Amino acid sequence: VPDGLLSPVINLKNYGFSCRMSGAPEHSTLASLESSSEAGYFSDGNSIFFRIRAAFPLGYISPRQDLSGYSQILQTTLTLSCDSDLVQEIQGVIDNIDESGSIMGWACNYGSSDSIAIHVYAGGPAGSGAFVTQAFADKSSEDAVGFACADPLLKPHRFHFKIPESVDPGVYRGKKIYLHGINSRDNGLLSNSGKFLIN
């Protein structure tokens, strides 16, 4: 098989969690992969980066060229396996928080149809802010939200709730509000966290 071309680094994102490949050496850093002259891969847990070598320069193929003589297009055959089929990351947006403490928006685990819990913090995110309350993103949502969540079943992912009267207003009044979507991995912040203030 004649020498071919080494591909640029290819990045697979949101494909799986803790992925690895067989058929090529693993690199300890992305920089090592980028500087290598051979096929290989690097995984950071959430994304996987790899390079393959073609059996011939693919860019030289004409639209009418007969490829029947090529029994193998790639010199490198990589097999991908992951601990989970899809990286489930928190997606979501705080649409509005009004002066009465009513909070609305949407949140989900990317790629999942399950509704998730929402944790509310004041004065900063978890770790620095004060916990206020929790709710669930289980209200009816439009298809656009389902598409943003990559939810194959288009299940409910909106939330609309009010901070309970049992919560001391001193905990959150005059402070910026932060919302975390809760999952088993990173409890990511929703977009617009820290933007709204309840006076």
GROMACS .gro file of C-alpha atoms in nm:
model
  199
    1VAL     CA    1   0.000   0.000   0.000
    2PRO     CA    2   0.156   0.332  -0.099
    3ASP     CA    3   0.224   0.594   0.162
    4GLY     CA    4  -0.070   0.828   0.204
    5LEU     CA    5  -0.159   1.137   0.399
    6LEU     CA    6  -0.193   1.185   0.772
    7SER     CA    7  -0.525   1.351   0.850
    8PRO     CA    8  -0.555   1.669   1.055
    9VAL     CA    9  -0.662   1.622   1.417
   10ILE     CA   10  -1.030   1.524   1.428
   11ASN     CA   11  -1.231   1.612   1.739
   12LEU     CA   12  -1.537   1.412   1.847
   13LYS     CA   13  -1.741   1.611   2.101
   14ASN     CA   14  -2.046   1.497   2.299
   15TYR     CA   15  -2.002   1.144   2.163
   16GLY     CA   16  -1.925   0.958   2.482
   17PHE     CA   17  -1.769   0.978   2.826
   18SER     CA   18  -1.423   0.835   2.907
   19CYS     CA   19  -1.363   0.717   2.550
   20ARG     CA   20  -1.061   0.526   2.429
   21MET     CA   21  -0.947   0.380   2.098
   22SER     CA   22  -0.775   0.060   1.994
   23GLY     CA   23  -0.564   0.031   1.682
   24ALA     CA   24  -0.335   0.328   1.742
   25PRO     CA   25  -0.123   0.458   2.029
   26GLU     CA   26  -0.269   0.687   2.295
   27HIS     CA   27  -0.103   1.025   2.351
   28SER     CA   28  -0.081   1.181   2.696
   29THR     CA   29  -0.150   1.534   2.566
   30LEU     CA   30  -0.320   1.696   2.270
   31ALA     CA   31   0.006   1.873   2.184
   32SER     CA   32   0.180   1.537   2.157
   33LEU     CA   33  -0.083   1.412   1.913
   34GLU     CA   34  -0.066   1.730   1.706
   35SER     CA   35   0.311   1.706   1.671
   36SER     CA   36   0.315   1.333   1.592
   37SER     CA   37   0.385   1.207   1.240
   38GLU     CA   38   0.180   0.892   1.299
   39ALA     CA   39  -0.184   0.805   1.362
   40GLY     CA   40  -0.300   0.807   1.722
   41TYR     CA   41  -0.548   0.956   1.966
   42PHE     CA   42  -0.585   1.164   2.283
   43SER     CA   43  -0.886   1.165   2.517
   44ASP     CA   44  -0.961   1.425   2.784
   45GLY     CA   45  -1.267   1.243   2.919
   46ASN     CA   46  -1.529   1.453   2.740
   47SER     CA   47  -1.380   1.476   2.390
   48ILE     CA   48  -1.159   1.248   2.188
   49PHE     CA   49  -0.904   1.369   1.934
   50PHE     CA   50  -0.750   1.141   1.672
   51ARG     CA   51  -0.555   1.125   1.348
   52ILE     CA   52  -0.572   0.857   1.078
   53ARG     CA   53  -0.354   0.777   0.780
   54ALA     CA   54  -0.508   0.721   0.436
   55ALA     CA   55  -0.380   0.451   0.202
   56PHE     CA   56  -0.348   0.716  -0.068
   57PRO     CA   57  -0.399   1.093  -0.093
   58LEU     CA   58  -0.780   1.112  -0.085
   59GLY     CA   59  -0.775   1.463  -0.226
   60TYR     CA   60  -0.646   1.327  -0.557
   61ILE     CA   61  -0.955   1.114  -0.628
   62SER     CA   62  -1.158   1.230  -0.925
   63PRO     CA   63  -1.541   1.205  -0.912
   64ARG     CA   64  -1.531   0.939  -1.187
   65GLN     CA   65  -1.231   0.744  -1.063
   66ASP     CA   66  -1.280   0.368  -1.030
   67LEU     CA   67  -1.203   0.275  -0.669
   68SER     CA   68  -1.268  -0.096  -0.709
   69GLY     CA   69  -0.895  -0.166  -0.705
   70TYR     CA   70  -0.853  -0.022  -0.357
   71SER     CA   71  -0.928  -0.293  -0.104
   72GLN     CA   72  -0.851  -0.067   0.191
   73ILE     CA   73  -0.888   0.311   0.193
   74LEU     CA   74  -0.741   0.359   0.538
   75GLN     CA   75  -0.413   0.227   0.669
   76THR     CA   76  -0.536   0.300   1.022
   77THR     CA   77  -0.838   0.118   1.167
   78LEU     CA   78  -0.949   0.261   1.503
   79THR     CA   79  -1.216   0.113   1.727
   80LEU     CA   80  -1.387   0.358   1.964
   81SER     CA   81  -1.537   0.252   2.297
   82CYS     CA   82  -1.678   0.472   2.574
   83ASP     CA   83  -1.793   0.420   2.933
   84SER     CA   84  -2.125   0.582   2.837
   85ASP     CA   85  -2.284   0.631   2.498
   86LEU     CA   86  -2.327   1.005   2.531
   87VAL     CA   87  -2.173   1.278   2.737
   88GLN     CA   88  -2.463   1.418   2.936
   89GLU     CA   89  -2.386   1.779   3.007
   90ILE     CA   90  -2.618   2.036   3.160
   91GLN     CA   91  -2.782   2.267   2.908
   92GLY     CA   92  -3.023   2.545   2.997
   93VAL     CA   93  -3.108   2.912   3.020
   94ILE     CA   94  -3.264   3.136   3.285
   95ASP     CA   95  -3.522   3.332   3.086
   96ASN     CA   96  -3.630   3.569   3.363
   97ILE     CA   97  -3.639   3.630   3.738
   98ASP     CA   98  -3.887   3.893   3.855
   99GLU     CA   99  -3.903   4.097   4.176
  100SER     CA  100  -4.150   3.855   4.334
  101GLY     CA  101  -3.891   3.576   4.317
  102SER     CA  102  -4.054   3.395   4.026
  103ILE     CA  103  -3.793   3.211   3.820
  104MET     CA  104  -3.843   3.070   3.470
  105GLY     CA  105  -3.637   2.905   3.200
  106TRP     CA  106  -3.538   2.558   3.085
  107ALA     CA  107  -3.273   2.298   3.170
  108CYS     CA  108  -3.181   1.943   3.077
  109ASN     CA  109  -2.916   1.675   3.060
  110TYR     CA  110  -2.801   1.692   2.698
  111GLY     CA  111  -2.918   1.380   2.514
  112SER     CA  112  -3.158   1.268   2.789
  113SER     CA  113  -3.538   1.277   2.808
  114ASP     CA  114  -3.544   1.279   3.190
  115SER     CA  115  -3.637   1.594   3.380
  116ILE     CA  116  -3.367   1.726   3.611
  117ALA     CA  117  -3.354   1.909   3.943
  118ILE     CA  118  -3.260   2.277   3.966
  119HIS     CA  119  -3.071   2.421   4.266
  120VAL     CA  120  -3.089   2.795   4.332
  121TYR     CA  121  -2.804   2.989   4.494
  122ALA     CA  122  -2.774   3.358   4.586
  123GLY     CA  123  -2.461   3.572   4.589
  124GLY     CA  124  -2.256   3.318   4.393
  125PRO     CA  125  -2.264   2.965   4.253
  126ALA     CA  126  -2.242   2.652   4.468
  127GLY     CA  127  -1.932   2.666   4.683
  128SER     CA  128  -1.945   3.040   4.739
  129GLY     CA  129  -2.313   3.137   4.734
  130ALA     CA  130  -2.596   3.057   4.975
  131PHE     CA  131  -2.837   2.776   4.890
  132VAL     CA  132  -3.191   2.912   4.845
  133THR     CA  133  -3.421   2.635   4.719
  134GLN     CA  134  -3.463   2.363   4.461
  135ALA     CA  135  -3.718   2.287   4.190
  136PHE     CA  136  -3.758   2.064   3.885
  137ALA     CA  137  -3.742   2.133   3.513
  138ASP     CA  138  -4.051   1.924   3.439
  139LYS     CA  139  -4.294   2.173   3.286
  140SER     CA  140  -4.418   2.147   2.928
  141SER     CA  141  -4.164   2.281   2.677
  142GLU     CA  142  -4.169   2.366   2.308
  143ASP     CA  143  -3.997   2.151   2.046
  144ALA     CA  144  -3.713   2.402   2.016
  145VAL     CA  145  -3.612   2.324   2.375
  146GLY     CA  146  -3.625   1.952   2.304
  147PHE     CA  147  -3.401   2.000   2.002
  148ALA     CA  148  -3.155   2.207   2.208
  149CYS     CA  149  -3.149   1.922   2.460
  150ALA     CA  150  -3.104   1.658   2.187
  151ASP     CA  151  -3.404   1.487   2.350
  152PRO     CA  152  -3.531   1.218   2.110
  153LEU     CA  153  -3.871   1.210   2.282
  154LEU     CA  154  -3.916   1.590   2.320
  155LYS     CA  155  -4.017   1.558   2.686
  156PRO     CA  156  -4.081   1.855   2.925
  157HIS     CA  157  -3.773   2.053   3.027
  158ARG     CA  158  -3.904   2.395   3.135
  159PHE     CA  159  -3.922   2.531   3.488
  160HIS     CA  160  -4.135   2.808   3.637
  161PHE     CA  161  -4.140   2.838   4.014
  162LYS     CA  162  -4.134   3.093   4.294
  163ILE     CA  163  -3.894   3.106   4.586
  164PRO     CA  164  -4.096   2.971   4.881
  165GLU     CA  165  -4.213   3.217   5.147
  166SER     CA  166  -4.047   2.993   5.405
  167VAL     CA  167  -3.705   3.106   5.276
  168ASP     CA  168  -3.568   3.408   5.465
  169PRO     CA  169  -3.563   3.698   5.213
  170GLY     CA  170  -3.232   3.807   5.363
  171VAL     CA  171  -3.074   3.503   5.200
  172TYR     CA  172  -3.141   3.626   4.844
  173ARG     CA  173  -3.264   3.988   4.842
  174GLY     CA  174  -3.016   4.223   4.677
  175LYS     CA  175  -2.803   3.932   4.555
  176LYS     CA  176  -2.738   3.786   4.213
  177ILE     CA  177  -2.907   3.452   4.149
  178TYR     CA  178  -2.734   3.140   4.015
  179LEU     CA  179  -2.899   2.818   3.900
  180HIS     CA  180  -2.734   2.477   3.872
  181GLY     CA  181  -2.878   2.187   3.675
  182ILE     CA  182  -2.822   1.869   3.874
  183ASN     CA  183  -2.681   1.551   3.722
  184SER     CA  184  -2.437   1.280   3.826
  185ARG     CA  185  -2.131   1.461   3.687
  186ASP     CA  186  -2.085   1.835   3.691
  187ASN     CA  187  -2.404   2.015   3.810
  188GLY     CA  188  -2.341   2.281   3.546
  189LEU     CA  189  -2.451   2.643   3.575
  190LEU     CA  190  -2.735   2.759   3.353
  191SER     CA  191  -2.678   3.044   3.110
  192ASN     CA  192  -2.766   3.387   3.255
  193SER     CA  193  -2.666   3.278   3.605
  194GLY     CA  194  -2.550   3.590   3.791
  195LYS     CA  195  -2.738   3.818   3.554
  196PHE     CA  196  -3.056   3.865   3.757
  197LEU     CA  197  -3.089   4.043   4.092
  198ILE     CA  198  -3.389   4.025   4.328
  199ASN     CA  199  -3.422   4.356   4.516
   0.00000   0.00000   0.00000
